Amino acid sequence: QDSNSHLKDLDNSILAAVKGQLVETNRPKPTIDSYKLTLKSLEKSFFDFFLYAYELEEKLEIPGLTDRISEVMTNDELTSQEKFLQYSKFQKEVLLKSAELDYKLSDDELTTAQQILENPKNYKPKSPITGSMITEWHNHLKTQLDNKKTRDMHKNRLELLSDWLTEEGESLNFDGIHRFLSTLPQARKTRSNYLWSCREFWKWACKYSLIFRGQFADKQNPFLGHSLPKAGRAAGESYIPFSQEELESLHKLAKTKDQELANLIAFAAYTGARLEEIGRISLETTVFDKYGKPISFKINQSKTESGIREVPIHSKLTPLYKELTHGASANNGYLFKGGNNKYDNRMDALGKRFGRLKKAKG
């Protein structure tokens, strides 16, 4: 934006000079002495100009910049207007190279900068949240979050926002983010999670991304202060506990179709453990009494720190628990067979089977 403004000011000055418009109105008539002073001043200006051009050529690594400028200046076949147009091209070249070095632009960003300089009016702004920035932030999250799924969800949310900003030509400000939130499902939790991911990105980008910091460090965080639904379905109150009657009905249905799923339902009902916590119960995490009877199991890996605990085994669960320990050797020591998805979750498939079961039951 500053570069475009600078070019506009320069063009106005050039046009004024070409048209012979004088800034001073009551200028005295020229004399021999005033001509000498003007020539001396012009000589110094040319010297300073070439000195500056040499410095730019060396600093920005633009081969032959000074020679090309000199060639245009000494070409008597070119009109003044043609010369000024050439100087404008030189200036754009210098601005582009300067931006490339100062902000370490990627090839895509360099192409974008060139498009802006060539035709700023027809250029459609792209999201300031670039793909390379998201990738760099995602790598940073590996040092902050152990859970790969959480890291990937952060990344996916930022990519969706960035794509929307580009497609809609929206600005990254409070109003733009308000409009973006309106495109998401109404559930409070969904929108809250998007704002959480975006706030984390904003903090990182304003600290570690040179380009982003230059654009937004002095701006208000656009992801703060948004009102989210507090009541009704939009508030995200979608998790309703099963009644005992519903639970027993699901367990009974599972026993006729999927014994492994029936076992999972029983473990969930009598332990209160999460799906993946149950999937990681093994002979190694089971506590036996001196008679070899399982009396509790330890949860060493959980979604939250408070989830790390030891769970006593309910007397009604003990027979099934003992039965599953006998077949654990076939499952690498785990009570449930399970498997591993890309997030290292063992019970993903079994959890989906439960989803299909409850839908079948209505």
CSV table of C-alpha atoms in Angstrom, one decimal:
chain,number,residue,atom,x,y,z
A,1,GLN,CA,0.0,0.0,0.0
A,2,ASP,CA,2.8,2.4,0.9
A,3,SER,CA,4.7,1.5,-2.3
A,4,ASN,CA,1.6,2.2,-4.4
A,5,SER,CA,1.1,5.6,-2.7
A,6,HIS,CA,4.7,6.4,-3.3
A,7,LEU,CA,4.5,5.5,-7.0
A,8,LYS,CA,1.3,7.6,-7.4
A,9,ASP,CA,3.0,10.7,-5.8
A,10,LEU,CA,6.0,10.2,-8.1
A,11,ASP,CA,3.8,9.9,-11.2
A,12,ASN,CA,2.0,13.1,-10.3
A,13,SER,CA,5.3,14.9,-9.9
A,14,ILE,CA,6.5,13.5,-13.3
A,15,LEU,CA,3.4,14.5,-15.1
A,16,ALA,CA,3.5,18.0,-13.7
A,17,ALA,CA,7.1,18.4,-14.8
A,18,VAL,CA,6.3,17.0,-18.3
A,19,LYS,CA,3.4,19.4,-18.8
A,20,GLY,CA,5.6,22.3,-17.7
A,21,GLN,CA,3.6,23.1,-14.7
A,22,LEU,CA,5.5,25.2,-12.2
A,23,VAL,CA,5.1,25.0,-8.5
A,24,GLU,CA,6.3,28.5,-7.9
A,25,THR,CA,4.2,31.3,-9.5
A,26,ASN,CA,6.2,34.5,-9.2
A,27,ARG,CA,9.5,33.1,-10.4
A,28,PRO,CA,12.1,35.8,-11.4
A,29,LYS,CA,13.5,35.9,-14.9
A,30,PRO,CA,16.5,33.6,-15.4
A,31,THR,CA,20.0,35.1,-15.6
A,32,ILE,CA,23.5,33.7,-16.5
A,33,ASP,CA,24.3,33.3,-12.8
A,34,SER,CA,21.0,31.6,-12.1
A,35,TYR,CA,21.6,29.2,-15.0
A,36,LYS,CA,25.0,28.4,-13.6
A,37,LEU,CA,23.6,27.7,-10.2
A,38,THR,CA,20.8,25.5,-11.7
A,39,LEU,CA,23.3,23.5,-13.7
A,40,LYS,CA,25.6,23.1,-10.7
A,41,SER,CA,22.6,21.9,-8.6
A,42,LEU,CA,21.5,19.6,-11.4
A,43,GLU,CA,25.0,18.2,-11.6
A,44,LYS,CA,25.0,17.4,-7.9
A,45,SER,CA,21.5,15.9,-8.2
A,46,PHE,CA,22.7,13.6,-11.0
A,47,PHE,CA,25.8,12.6,-9.0
A,48,ASP,CA,23.7,11.8,-5.9
A,49,PHE,CA,21.2,10.0,-8.0
A,50,PHE,CA,23.8,7.7,-9.6
A,51,LEU,CA,25.5,7.2,-6.2
A,52,TYR,CA,22.2,6.0,-4.8
A,53,ALA,CA,21.6,3.8,-7.8
A,54,TYR,CA,25.0,2.1,-7.4
A,55,GLU,CA,24.2,1.5,-3.7
A,56,LEU,CA,20.8,-0.1,-4.6
A,57,GLU,CA,22.4,-2.2,-7.4
A,58,GLU,CA,24.9,-3.6,-4.9
A,59,LYS,CA,22.6,-3.9,-1.9
A,60,LEU,CA,19.6,-5.4,-3.7
A,61,GLU,CA,21.8,-7.4,-6.2
A,62,ILE,CA,20.2,-6.0,-9.3
A,63,PRO,CA,22.7,-6.4,-12.1
A,64,GLY,CA,23.3,-3.5,-14.4
A,65,LEU,CA,20.7,-1.2,-12.8
A,66,THR,CA,22.9,1.9,-13.1
A,67,ASP,CA,23.9,1.2,-16.7
A,68,ARG,CA,20.3,0.7,-17.7
A,69,ILE,CA,19.3,4.0,-16.1
A,70,SER,CA,22.2,5.8,-17.7
A,71,GLU,CA,21.3,4.3,-21.1
A,72,VAL,CA,17.8,5.7,-20.8
A,73,MET,CA,19.0,9.1,-19.6
A,74,THR,CA,21.4,9.6,-22.5
A,75,ASN,CA,19.0,8.3,-25.2
A,76,ASP,CA,18.0,11.4,-27.2
A,77,GLU,CA,15.6,9.4,-29.3
A,78,LEU,CA,13.3,8.9,-26.3
A,79,THR,CA,10.7,11.5,-25.4
A,80,SER,CA,10.5,12.8,-21.8
A,81,GLN,CA,7.3,10.9,-21.2
A,82,GLU,CA,9.0,7.6,-22.5
A,83,LYS,CA,12.0,8.2,-20.2
A,84,PHE,CA,9.8,8.8,-17.2
A,85,LEU,CA,7.9,5.5,-17.9
A,86,GLN,CA,11.2,3.7,-18.0
A,87,TYR,CA,12.2,5.3,-14.6
A,88,SER,CA,8.8,4.1,-13.2
A,89,LYS,CA,9.7,0.5,-14.3
A,90,PHE,CA,13.1,0.8,-12.6
A,91,GLN,CA,11.4,2.0,-9.4
A,92,LYS,CA,9.0,-1.0,-9.5
A,93,GLU,CA,11.9,-3.4,-10.0
A,94,VAL,CA,13.7,-1.8,-7.0
A,95,LEU,CA,10.6,-2.0,-4.8
A,96,LEU,CA,9.9,-5.6,-5.7
A,97,LYS,CA,13.5,-6.7,-5.0
A,98,SER,CA,13.5,-4.7,-1.7
A,99,ALA,CA,10.3,-6.4,-0.6
A,100,GLU,CA,11.7,-9.8,-1.6
A,101,LEU,CA,14.8,-9.4,0.6
A,102,ASP,CA,13.2,-7.6,3.5
A,103,TYR,CA,10.3,-10.0,3.9
A,104,LYS,CA,11.9,-13.2,2.5
A,105,LEU,CA,9.1,-13.7,0.0
A,106,SER,CA,8.4,-17.1,-1.4
A,107,ASP,CA,8.0,-17.6,-5.2
A,108,ASP,CA,4.2,-17.3,-4.8
A,109,GLU,CA,4.4,-14.2,-2.7
A,110,LEU,CA,6.8,-12.7,-5.1
A,111,THR,CA,4.4,-13.3,-8.0
A,112,THR,CA,1.6,-11.7,-5.9
A,113,ALA,CA,3.8,-8.6,-5.2
A,114,GLN,CA,4.6,-8.3,-8.9
A,115,GLN,CA,0.9,-8.4,-9.8
A,116,ILE,CA,0.2,-5.7,-7.2
A,117,LEU,CA,2.9,-3.4,-8.7
A,118,GLU,CA,1.8,-4.0,-12.3
A,119,ASN,CA,-1.9,-3.6,-11.8
A,120,PRO,CA,-3.0,-2.8,-8.2
A,121,LYS,CA,-6.6,-1.9,-9.2
A,122,ASN,CA,-7.4,-5.3,-10.7
A,123,TYR,CA,-5.6,-7.3,-8.1
A,124,LYS,CA,-7.9,-9.3,-5.8
A,125,PRO,CA,-6.4,-9.4,-2.3
A,126,LYS,CA,-5.5,-12.8,-1.0
A,127,SER,CA,-5.6,-14.0,2.6
A,128,PRO,CA,-2.8,-12.6,4.7
A,129,ILE,CA,-2.7,-16.1,6.3
A,130,THR,CA,-0.5,-17.9,3.7
A,131,GLY,CA,-0.1,-21.6,3.3
A,132,SER,CA,3.6,-21.4,4.2
A,133,MET,CA,2.7,-19.6,7.5
A,134,ILE,CA,0.1,-22.2,8.4
A,135,THR,CA,2.7,-25.0,7.7
A,136,GLU,CA,5.3,-23.2,9.9
A,137,TRP,CA,2.8,-22.7,12.7
A,138,HIS,CA,1.7,-26.4,12.5
A,139,ASN,CA,5.3,-27.4,12.9
A,140,HIS,CA,5.6,-25.1,15.9
A,141,LEU,CA,2.5,-26.8,17.5
A,142,LYS,CA,4.5,-30.0,17.6
A,143,THR,CA,6.5,-28.4,20.4
A,144,GLN,CA,3.4,-27.3,22.2
A,145,LEU,CA,0.8,-30.0,21.9
A,146,ASP,CA,1.2,-33.8,22.2
A,147,ASN,CA,-2.1,-34.6,20.6
A,148,LYS,CA,-1.7,-34.9,16.8
A,149,LYS,CA,-5.4,-34.7,16.2
A,150,THR,CA,-5.7,-31.4,18.0
A,151,ARG,CA,-2.8,-30.0,16.0
A,152,ASP,CA,-4.4,-31.1,12.7
A,153,MET,CA,-7.7,-29.6,13.7
A,154,HIS,CA,-6.0,-26.3,14.4
A,155,LYS,CA,-4.4,-26.4,11.0
A,156,ASN,CA,-7.7,-27.4,9.2
A,157,ARG,CA,-9.6,-24.5,10.8
A,158,LEU,CA,-7.0,-21.9,9.8
A,159,GLU,CA,-6.9,-23.3,6.2
A,160,LEU,CA,-10.7,-23.0,6.0
A,161,LEU,CA,-10.6,-19.4,7.3
A,162,SER,CA,-7.7,-18.5,4.9
A,163,ASP,CA,-9.6,-19.9,1.9
A,164,TRP,CA,-12.7,-18.0,2.8
A,165,LEU,CA,-10.9,-14.7,3.2
A,166,THR,CA,-9.4,-15.2,-0.3
A,167,GLU,CA,-12.7,-16.3,-2.0
A,168,GLU,CA,-14.7,-13.5,-0.4
A,169,GLY,CA,-12.1,-10.8,-0.7
A,170,GLU,CA,-12.6,-10.1,3.0
A,171,SER,CA,-10.3,-8.3,5.4
A,172,LEU,CA,-8.8,-9.9,8.5
A,173,ASN,CA,-10.6,-7.7,11.0
A,174,PHE,CA,-13.4,-8.1,13.6
A,175,ASP,CA,-16.2,-7.6,11.0
A,176,GLY,CA,-14.7,-10.0,8.6
A,177,ILE,CA,-14.4,-12.7,11.3
A,178,HIS,CA,-17.9,-12.0,12.4
A,179,ARG,CA,-19.1,-12.8,8.9
A,180,PHE,CA,-16.9,-15.9,8.7
A,181,LEU,CA,-18.4,-17.2,12.0
A,182,SER,CA,-21.9,-16.9,10.5
A,183,THR,CA,-20.9,-19.4,7.8
A,184,LEU,CA,-20.1,-22.0,10.4
A,185,PRO,CA,-22.6,-24.4,12.2
A,186,GLN,CA,-24.4,-22.4,15.0
A,187,ALA,CA,-23.2,-24.7,17.8
A,188,ARG,CA,-21.3,-22.7,20.4
A,189,LYS,CA,-18.6,-25.3,20.7
A,190,THR,CA,-17.9,-25.3,17.0
A,191,ARG,CA,-17.5,-21.6,16.8
A,192,SER,CA,-15.6,-21.4,20.0
A,193,ASN,CA,-13.1,-24.0,18.7
A,194,TYR,CA,-12.5,-22.0,15.5
A,195,LEU,CA,-11.8,-18.8,17.6
A,196,TRP,CA,-9.5,-20.8,19.9
A,197,SER,CA,-7.4,-22.0,16.9
A,198,CYS,CA,-7.3,-18.6,15.3
A,199,ARG,CA,-6.3,-16.9,18.6
A,200,GLU,CA,-3.4,-19.3,19.0
A,201,PHE,CA,-2.3,-18.6,15.4
A,202,TRP,CA,-2.6,-14.8,15.9
A,203,LYS,CA,-0.3,-14.9,18.9
A,204,TRP,CA,2.3,-17.0,17.1
A,205,ALA,CA,2.1,-15.0,13.8
A,206,CYS,CA,2.4,-11.6,15.6
A,207,LYS,CA,5.5,-12.9,17.4
A,208,TYR,CA,7.3,-15.0,14.8
A,209,SER,CA,6.1,-14.1,11.3
A,210,LEU,CA,7.9,-10.9,10.0
A,211,ILE,CA,5.4,-10.2,7.3
A,212,PHE,CA,2.3,-10.8,9.5
A,213,ARG,CA,3.8,-8.8,12.4
A,214,GLY,CA,4.4,-5.9,10.1
A,215,GLN,CA,0.8,-5.9,9.0
A,216,PHE,CA,-1.0,-6.7,12.2
A,217,ALA,CA,1.2,-6.2,15.3
A,218,ASP,CA,-0.5,-2.8,16.1
A,219,LYS,CA,-4.0,-4.0,15.1
A,220,GLN,CA,-6.6,-5.3,17.5
A,221,ASN,CA,-7.0,-9.1,17.7
A,222,PRO,CA,-10.0,-9.8,15.5
A,223,PHE,CA,-10.8,-13.1,17.2
A,224,LEU,CA,-11.6,-11.5,20.5
A,225,GLY,CA,-15.0,-10.2,21.8
A,226,HIS,CA,-17.3,-12.3,19.7
A,227,SER,CA,-20.7,-13.2,21.2
A,228,LEU,CA,-21.5,-16.9,21.0
A,229,PRO,CA,-24.9,-18.7,21.6
A,230,LYS,CA,-25.5,-19.4,25.3
A,231,ALA,CA,-28.8,-21.3,25.2
A,232,GLY,CA,-30.7,-23.9,23.3
A,233,ARG,CA,-29.4,-26.2,20.5
A,234,ALA,CA,-27.1,-23.5,19.2
A,235,ALA,CA,-25.3,-23.5,22.5
A,236,GLY,CA,-24.1,-27.0,21.7
A,237,GLU,CA,-26.1,-29.0,24.3
A,238,SER,CA,-26.1,-32.0,22.1
A,239,TYR,CA,-24.7,-34.6,24.5
A,240,ILE,CA,-27.6,-36.0,26.4
A,241,PRO,CA,-26.9,-39.0,28.8
A,242,PHE,CA,-28.6,-42.3,28.0
A,243,SER,CA,-31.2,-43.4,30.5
A,244,GLN,CA,-30.6,-46.8,32.2
A,245,GLU,CA,-33.4,-48.3,30.1
A,246,GLU,CA,-31.7,-47.0,26.8
A,247,LEU,CA,-28.3,-48.2,27.9
A,248,GLU,CA,-29.6,-51.7,28.7
A,249,SER,CA,-31.5,-51.8,25.4
A,250,LEU,CA,-28.3,-50.9,23.4
A,251,HIS,CA,-26.3,-53.5,25.4
A,252,LYS,CA,-28.9,-56.2,24.7
A,253,LEU,CA,-29.0,-55.3,20.9
A,254,ALA,CA,-25.1,-55.3,20.8
A,255,LYS,CA,-25.0,-58.8,22.4
A,256,THR,CA,-27.0,-60.2,19.5
A,257,LYS,CA,-24.9,-58.6,16.8
A,258,ASP,CA,-21.5,-57.5,18.1
A,259,GLN,CA,-20.1,-59.1,21.3
A,260,GLU,CA,-17.0,-56.9,21.3
A,261,LEU,CA,-19.2,-53.8,21.1
A,262,ALA,CA,-21.4,-55.2,24.0
A,263,ASN,CA,-18.2,-55.6,26.0
A,264,LEU,CA,-17.2,-52.0,25.3
A,265,ILE,CA,-20.7,-50.8,26.5
A,266,ALA,CA,-20.3,-52.7,29.7
A,267,PHE,CA,-16.9,-51.3,30.4
A,268,ALA,CA,-18.1,-47.7,29.7
A,269,ALA,CA,-21.1,-48.2,32.0
A,270,TYR,CA,-19.2,-49.6,35.0
A,271,THR,CA,-16.0,-47.5,34.8
A,272,GLY,CA,-17.0,-44.1,33.3
A,273,ALA,CA,-13.8,-44.2,31.3
A,274,ARG,CA,-13.5,-42.6,27.9
A,275,LEU,CA,-13.3,-44.7,24.7
A,276,GLU,CA,-9.6,-44.5,24.2
A,277,GLU,CA,-8.9,-45.0,27.9
A,278,ILE,CA,-10.8,-48.3,27.7
A,279,GLY,CA,-8.9,-49.2,24.5
A,280,ARG,CA,-5.6,-48.8,26.4
A,281,ILE,CA,-6.4,-51.1,29.3
A,282,SER,CA,-3.9,-53.9,29.2
A,283,LEU,CA,-2.4,-56.6,31.4
A,284,GLU,CA,0.4,-54.1,32.2
A,285,THR,CA,-2.0,-51.5,33.5
A,286,THR,CA,-4.2,-53.9,35.4
A,287,VAL,CA,-3.7,-54.3,39.2
A,288,PHE,CA,-4.2,-57.9,40.5
A,289,ASP,CA,-4.6,-59.0,44.1
A,290,LYS,CA,-2.4,-61.8,45.5
A,291,TYR,CA,-4.9,-64.4,44.2
A,292,GLY,CA,-4.6,-63.1,40.6
A,293,LYS,CA,-8.0,-61.4,40.7
A,294,PRO,CA,-8.1,-58.0,38.8
A,295,ILE,CA,-9.1,-55.3,41.3
A,296,SER,CA,-8.3,-52.1,39.4
A,297,PHE,CA,-6.7,-50.6,36.3
A,298,LYS,CA,-4.5,-47.6,35.8
A,299,ILE,CA,-5.1,-44.9,33.1
A,300,ASN,CA,-1.7,-43.5,32.2
A,301,GLN,CA,-2.7,-41.6,29.1
A,302,SER,CA,-5.8,-39.4,29.0
A,303,LYS,CA,-7.3,-36.4,27.3
A,304,THR,CA,-6.7,-34.3,30.4
A,305,GLU,CA,-4.1,-34.4,33.2
A,306,SER,CA,-6.9,-35.0,35.8
A,307,GLY,CA,-7.8,-38.1,33.7
A,308,ILE,CA,-4.6,-39.9,34.9
A,309,ARG,CA,-6.0,-42.1,37.6
A,310,GLU,CA,-6.6,-45.6,39.0
A,311,VAL,CA,-10.1,-47.0,38.5
A,312,PRO,CA,-11.5,-49.8,40.8
A,313,ILE,CA,-13.2,-52.7,39.0
A,314,HIS,CA,-16.9,-53.0,39.8
A,315,SER,CA,-17.9,-56.4,41.1
A,316,LYS,CA,-20.4,-56.8,38.2
A,317,LEU,CA,-17.6,-56.1,35.7
A,318,THR,CA,-15.1,-58.5,37.2
A,319,PRO,CA,-16.2,-61.7,35.4
A,320,LEU,CA,-16.0,-60.0,32.0
A,321,TYR,CA,-12.7,-58.3,32.9
A,322,LYS,CA,-11.2,-61.7,33.9
A,323,GLU,CA,-12.4,-63.2,30.6
A,324,LEU,CA,-10.8,-60.5,28.5
A,325,THR,CA,-7.5,-60.8,30.3
A,326,HIS,CA,-7.3,-64.4,29.2
A,327,GLY,CA,-7.4,-63.4,25.5
A,328,ALA,CA,-5.2,-60.3,25.9
A,329,SER,CA,-2.0,-62.0,24.7
A,330,ALA,CA,-3.6,-62.2,21.2
A,331,ASN,CA,-4.0,-58.4,21.3
A,332,ASN,CA,-0.5,-57.4,22.3
A,333,GLY,CA,-1.6,-57.4,25.9
A,334,TYR,CA,-4.6,-55.2,25.4
A,335,LEU,CA,-8.1,-56.3,26.6
A,336,PHE,CA,-9.7,-55.0,23.4
A,337,LYS,CA,-8.4,-55.9,20.0
A,338,GLY,CA,-8.6,-52.4,18.5
A,339,GLY,CA,-6.3,-51.0,15.9
A,340,ASN,CA,-4.4,-47.8,15.1
A,341,ASN,CA,-5.6,-44.9,13.0
A,342,LYS,CA,-3.4,-42.0,11.9
A,343,TYR,CA,-3.8,-40.4,15.3
A,344,ASP,CA,-2.8,-43.6,17.1
A,345,ASN,CA,-6.3,-44.2,18.4
A,346,ARG,CA,-7.1,-47.9,19.0
A,347,MET,CA,-10.9,-47.7,19.3
A,348,ASP,CA,-11.8,-45.6,16.4
A,349,ALA,CA,-13.5,-48.4,14.4
A,350,LEU,CA,-15.4,-49.7,17.5
A,351,GLY,CA,-16.6,-46.2,18.4
A,352,LYS,CA,-18.1,-45.9,14.9
A,353,ARG,CA,-19.8,-49.2,15.3
A,354,PHE,CA,-21.4,-47.9,18.4
A,355,GLY,CA,-22.6,-44.8,16.4
A,356,ARG,CA,-24.2,-47.1,13.8
A,357,LEU,CA,-25.8,-49.2,16.6
A,358,LYS,CA,-27.5,-46.3,18.3
A,359,LYS,CA,-28.7,-44.9,14.9
A,360,ALA,CA,-30.2,-48.3,14.1
A,361,LYS,CA,-32.0,-48.2,17.4
A,362,GLY,CA,-33.4,-44.7,16.7
